[in-house]
Coordinates of C-alpha atoms in Angstrom, one line a residue:
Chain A
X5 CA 84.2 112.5 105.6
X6 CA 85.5 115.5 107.6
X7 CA 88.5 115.4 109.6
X8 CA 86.9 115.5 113.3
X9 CA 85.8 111.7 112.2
X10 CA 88.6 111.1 110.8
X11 CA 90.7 111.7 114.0
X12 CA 87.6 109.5 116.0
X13 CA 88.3 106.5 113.5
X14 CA 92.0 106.9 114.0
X15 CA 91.9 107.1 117.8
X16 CA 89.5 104.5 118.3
X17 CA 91.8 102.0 116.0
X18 CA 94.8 102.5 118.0
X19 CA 92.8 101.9 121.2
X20 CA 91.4 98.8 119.9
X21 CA 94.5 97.6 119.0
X22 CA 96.6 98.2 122.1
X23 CA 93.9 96.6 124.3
X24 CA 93.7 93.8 122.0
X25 CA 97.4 92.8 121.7
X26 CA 97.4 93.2 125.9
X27 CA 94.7 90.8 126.2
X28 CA 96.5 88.8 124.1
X29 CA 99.7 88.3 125.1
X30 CA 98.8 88.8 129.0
X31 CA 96.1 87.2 129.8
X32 CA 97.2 83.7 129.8
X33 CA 98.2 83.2 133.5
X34 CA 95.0 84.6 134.8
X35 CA 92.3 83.1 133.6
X36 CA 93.2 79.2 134.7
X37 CA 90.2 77.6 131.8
X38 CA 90.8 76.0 128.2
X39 CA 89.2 79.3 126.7
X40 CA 92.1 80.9 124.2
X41 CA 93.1 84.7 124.5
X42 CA 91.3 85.2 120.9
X43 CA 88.0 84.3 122.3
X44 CA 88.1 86.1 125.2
X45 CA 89.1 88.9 122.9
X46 CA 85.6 88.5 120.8
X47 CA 83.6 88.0 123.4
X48 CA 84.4 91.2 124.8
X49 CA 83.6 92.9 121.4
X50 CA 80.0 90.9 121.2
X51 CA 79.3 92.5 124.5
X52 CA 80.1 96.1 123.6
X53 CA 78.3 95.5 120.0
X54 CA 75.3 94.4 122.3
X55 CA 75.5 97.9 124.4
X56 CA 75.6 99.2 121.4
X57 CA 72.7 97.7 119.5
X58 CA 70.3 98.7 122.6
X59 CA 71.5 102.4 122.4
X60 CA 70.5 101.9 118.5
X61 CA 73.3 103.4 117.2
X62 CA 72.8 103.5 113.8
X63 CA 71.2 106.9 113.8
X64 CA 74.1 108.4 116.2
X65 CA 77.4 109.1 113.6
X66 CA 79.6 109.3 116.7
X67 CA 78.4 105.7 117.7
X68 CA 79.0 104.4 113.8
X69 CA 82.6 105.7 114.3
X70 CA 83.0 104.0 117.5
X71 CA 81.6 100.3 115.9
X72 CA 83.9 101.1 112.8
X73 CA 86.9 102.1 114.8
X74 CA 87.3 100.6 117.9
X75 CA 85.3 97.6 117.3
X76 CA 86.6 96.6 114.2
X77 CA 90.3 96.5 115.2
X78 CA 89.6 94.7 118.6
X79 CA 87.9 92.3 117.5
X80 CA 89.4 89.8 114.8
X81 CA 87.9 87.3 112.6
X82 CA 91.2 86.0 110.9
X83 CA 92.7 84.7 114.0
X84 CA 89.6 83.1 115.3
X85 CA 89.3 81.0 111.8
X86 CA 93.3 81.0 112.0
X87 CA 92.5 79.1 115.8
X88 CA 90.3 76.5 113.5
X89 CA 92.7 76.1 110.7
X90 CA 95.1 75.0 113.3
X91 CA 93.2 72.4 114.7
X92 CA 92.3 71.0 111.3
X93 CA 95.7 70.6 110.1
X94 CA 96.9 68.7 113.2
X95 CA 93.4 66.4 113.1
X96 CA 91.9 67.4 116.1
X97 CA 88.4 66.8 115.2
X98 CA 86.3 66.9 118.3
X99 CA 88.1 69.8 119.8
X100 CA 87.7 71.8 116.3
X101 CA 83.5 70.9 116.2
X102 CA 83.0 72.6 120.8
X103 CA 85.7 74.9 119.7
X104 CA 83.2 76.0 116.9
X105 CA 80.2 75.5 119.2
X106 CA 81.5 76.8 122.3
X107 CA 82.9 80.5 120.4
X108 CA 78.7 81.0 118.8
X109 CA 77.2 80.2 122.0
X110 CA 79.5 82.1 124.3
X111 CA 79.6 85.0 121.6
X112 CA 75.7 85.4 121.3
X113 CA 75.1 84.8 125.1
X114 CA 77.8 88.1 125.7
X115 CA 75.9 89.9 122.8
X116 CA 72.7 89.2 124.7
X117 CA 74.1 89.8 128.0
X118 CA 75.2 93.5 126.9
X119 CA 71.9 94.2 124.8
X120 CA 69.6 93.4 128.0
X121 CA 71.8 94.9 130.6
X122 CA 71.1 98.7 128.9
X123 CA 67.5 98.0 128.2
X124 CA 67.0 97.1 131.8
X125 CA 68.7 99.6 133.5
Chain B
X7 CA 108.7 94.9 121.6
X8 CA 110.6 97.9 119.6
X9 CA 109.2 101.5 119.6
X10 CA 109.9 101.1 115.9
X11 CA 107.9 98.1 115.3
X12 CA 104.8 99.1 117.3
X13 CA 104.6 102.3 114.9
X14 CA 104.7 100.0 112.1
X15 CA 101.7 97.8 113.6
X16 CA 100.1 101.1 114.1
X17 CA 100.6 102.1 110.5
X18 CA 99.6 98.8 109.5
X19 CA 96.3 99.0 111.6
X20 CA 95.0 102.6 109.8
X21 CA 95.5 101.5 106.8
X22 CA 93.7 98.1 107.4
X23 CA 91.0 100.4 109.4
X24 CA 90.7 102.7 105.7
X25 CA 90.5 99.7 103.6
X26 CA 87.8 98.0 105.4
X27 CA 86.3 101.4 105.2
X28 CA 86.6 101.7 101.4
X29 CA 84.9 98.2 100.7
X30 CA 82.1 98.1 103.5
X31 CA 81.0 94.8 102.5
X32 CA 81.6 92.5 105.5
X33 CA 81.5 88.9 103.7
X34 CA 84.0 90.0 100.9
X35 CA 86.7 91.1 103.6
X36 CA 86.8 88.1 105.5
X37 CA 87.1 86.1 102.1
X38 CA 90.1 88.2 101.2
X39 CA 91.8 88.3 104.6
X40 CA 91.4 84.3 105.1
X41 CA 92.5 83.8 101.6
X42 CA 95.7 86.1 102.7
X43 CA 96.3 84.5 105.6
X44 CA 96.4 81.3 104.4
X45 CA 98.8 82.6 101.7
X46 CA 101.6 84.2 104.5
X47 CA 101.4 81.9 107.1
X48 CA 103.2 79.1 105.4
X49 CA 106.0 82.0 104.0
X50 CA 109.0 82.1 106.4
X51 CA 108.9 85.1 107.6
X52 CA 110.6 87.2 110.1
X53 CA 109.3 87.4 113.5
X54 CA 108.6 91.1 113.1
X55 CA 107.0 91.2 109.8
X56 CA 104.6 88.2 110.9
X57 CA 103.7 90.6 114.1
X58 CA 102.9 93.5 111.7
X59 CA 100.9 91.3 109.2
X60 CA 98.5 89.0 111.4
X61 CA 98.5 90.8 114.6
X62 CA 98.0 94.6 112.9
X63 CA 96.9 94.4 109.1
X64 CA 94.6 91.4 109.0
X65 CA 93.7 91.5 112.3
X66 CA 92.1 94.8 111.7
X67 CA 90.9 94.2 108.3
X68 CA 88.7 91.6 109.1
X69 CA 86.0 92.1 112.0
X70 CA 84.6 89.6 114.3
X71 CA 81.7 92.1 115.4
X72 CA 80.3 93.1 112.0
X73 CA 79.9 89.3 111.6
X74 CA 77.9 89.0 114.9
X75 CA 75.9 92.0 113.7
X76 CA 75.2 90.0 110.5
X77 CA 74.0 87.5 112.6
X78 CA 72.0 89.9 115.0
X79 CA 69.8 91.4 112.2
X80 CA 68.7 87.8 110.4
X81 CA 68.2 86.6 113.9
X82 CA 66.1 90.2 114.4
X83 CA 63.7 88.7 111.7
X84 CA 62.8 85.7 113.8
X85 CA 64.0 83.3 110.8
X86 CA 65.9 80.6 113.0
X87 CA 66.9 78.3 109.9
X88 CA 68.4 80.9 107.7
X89 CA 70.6 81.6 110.9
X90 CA 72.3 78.5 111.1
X91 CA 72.4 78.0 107.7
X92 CA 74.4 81.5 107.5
X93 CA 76.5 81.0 110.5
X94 CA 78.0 77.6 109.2
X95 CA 78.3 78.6 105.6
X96 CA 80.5 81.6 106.4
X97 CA 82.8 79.6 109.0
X98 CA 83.2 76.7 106.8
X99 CA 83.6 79.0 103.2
X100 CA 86.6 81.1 105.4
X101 CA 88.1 78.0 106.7
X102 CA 88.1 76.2 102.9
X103 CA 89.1 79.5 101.6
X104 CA 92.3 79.4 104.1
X105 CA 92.9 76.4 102.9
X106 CA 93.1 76.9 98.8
X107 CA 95.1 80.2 100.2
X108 CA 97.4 77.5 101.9
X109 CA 97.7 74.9 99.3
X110 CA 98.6 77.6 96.7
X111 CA 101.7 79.1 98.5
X112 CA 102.7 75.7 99.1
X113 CA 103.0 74.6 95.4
X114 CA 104.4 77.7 95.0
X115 CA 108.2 78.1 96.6

């Protein structure tokens, strides 16, 4: 690994990160819904990974960066199964089985959304 | 938010970025960063050290969109069953792991 991708991994990270904790602790008052700031948060990164996949990025290495980088520090996993530990441990059963639903449906339909809207175009 | 903190979650977030790097396999990091989480979030910690851990470290060590690319490339293959079969064994293997992470740092202090 040479140290132009290094500084690509590193800037994309921080990015990532500072648009991630804004989303999260600002976008509350906005959207009016009962869809949590962590969601909103991965279906954003679904609909980039879809852009992505329809410019098949595996062969570009500036594009692999960019999925590593940027991608993998906005979007989080731990919170979203952190989200469904919560609502197990306080016995919320029916809003823990559409939370699981409603995150794999929104999160593929983005993914799609993304993937279609390059090839298209 | 301190200036001083945010370098920390910074810090916390390259070195989260490296590890995730280092052990490329997707399904092994979010088995280790439930497991973790589970383990700290019982811990009382400081209001500060609990932004730098689950908002920077594990929030960047695990990754929500190598999961959906999981998902994209056995969906890719037109194999429907092994899908959902996939998709609910990994959510329901975190969320148990979370727990054993949970009930161990209970019986602990």
């Amino acid at each position: 690994m040479d140290s132009i991708s290094i500084i690509i991994l590193l800037f994309g990270s921080t990015f990532g990160l500072i648009l991630r904790i804004y989303i999260q602790n600002n976008f509350k008052k906005i959207i009016g819904f009962d869809i949590q700031n962590t969601s909103i948060v991965n279906f954003l990164s679904s609909f980039f990974l879809g852009i992505l996949v329809s410019l098949n990025f595996t062969n570009n290495e500036i594009l692999v960066l960019f999925y590593s980088g940027f991608l993998g520090c906005f979007s989080t996993f731990s919170s979203f199964i952190y989200q469904l530990f919560n609502l197990f441990k306080k016995r919320k059963f029916l809003r823990l089985f559409f939370h699981y639903i409603e995150v794999i449906i929104f999160s593929f339909l983005f993914f799609y959304l993304g993937y279609f809207l390059f090839i298209f175009f | 938010m301190k200036i001083n903190n945010f370098i920390y979650i910074v810090l916390a977030a390259y070195l989260a970025t490296f590890l995730r790097l280092i052990i490329n396999n997707n399904f092994f990091i979010s088995i280790i960063g439930s497991f973790l989480v589970g383990f700290f979030i019982n811990k009382r910690l400081s209001y500060s050290i609990e932004k730098i851990l689950l908002s920077g470290f594990f929030s960047c060590f695990t990754s929500f969109s190598g999961f959906i690319y999981f998902l994209y490339k056995i969906l890719n293959q037109g194999d429907w069953i092994k899908f959902i079969i996939f998709f609910n064994l990994i959510i329901i293997v975190n969320l148990f792991t979370m727990f054993v992470g949970f009930w161990i740092s209970r019986k602990i202090t």
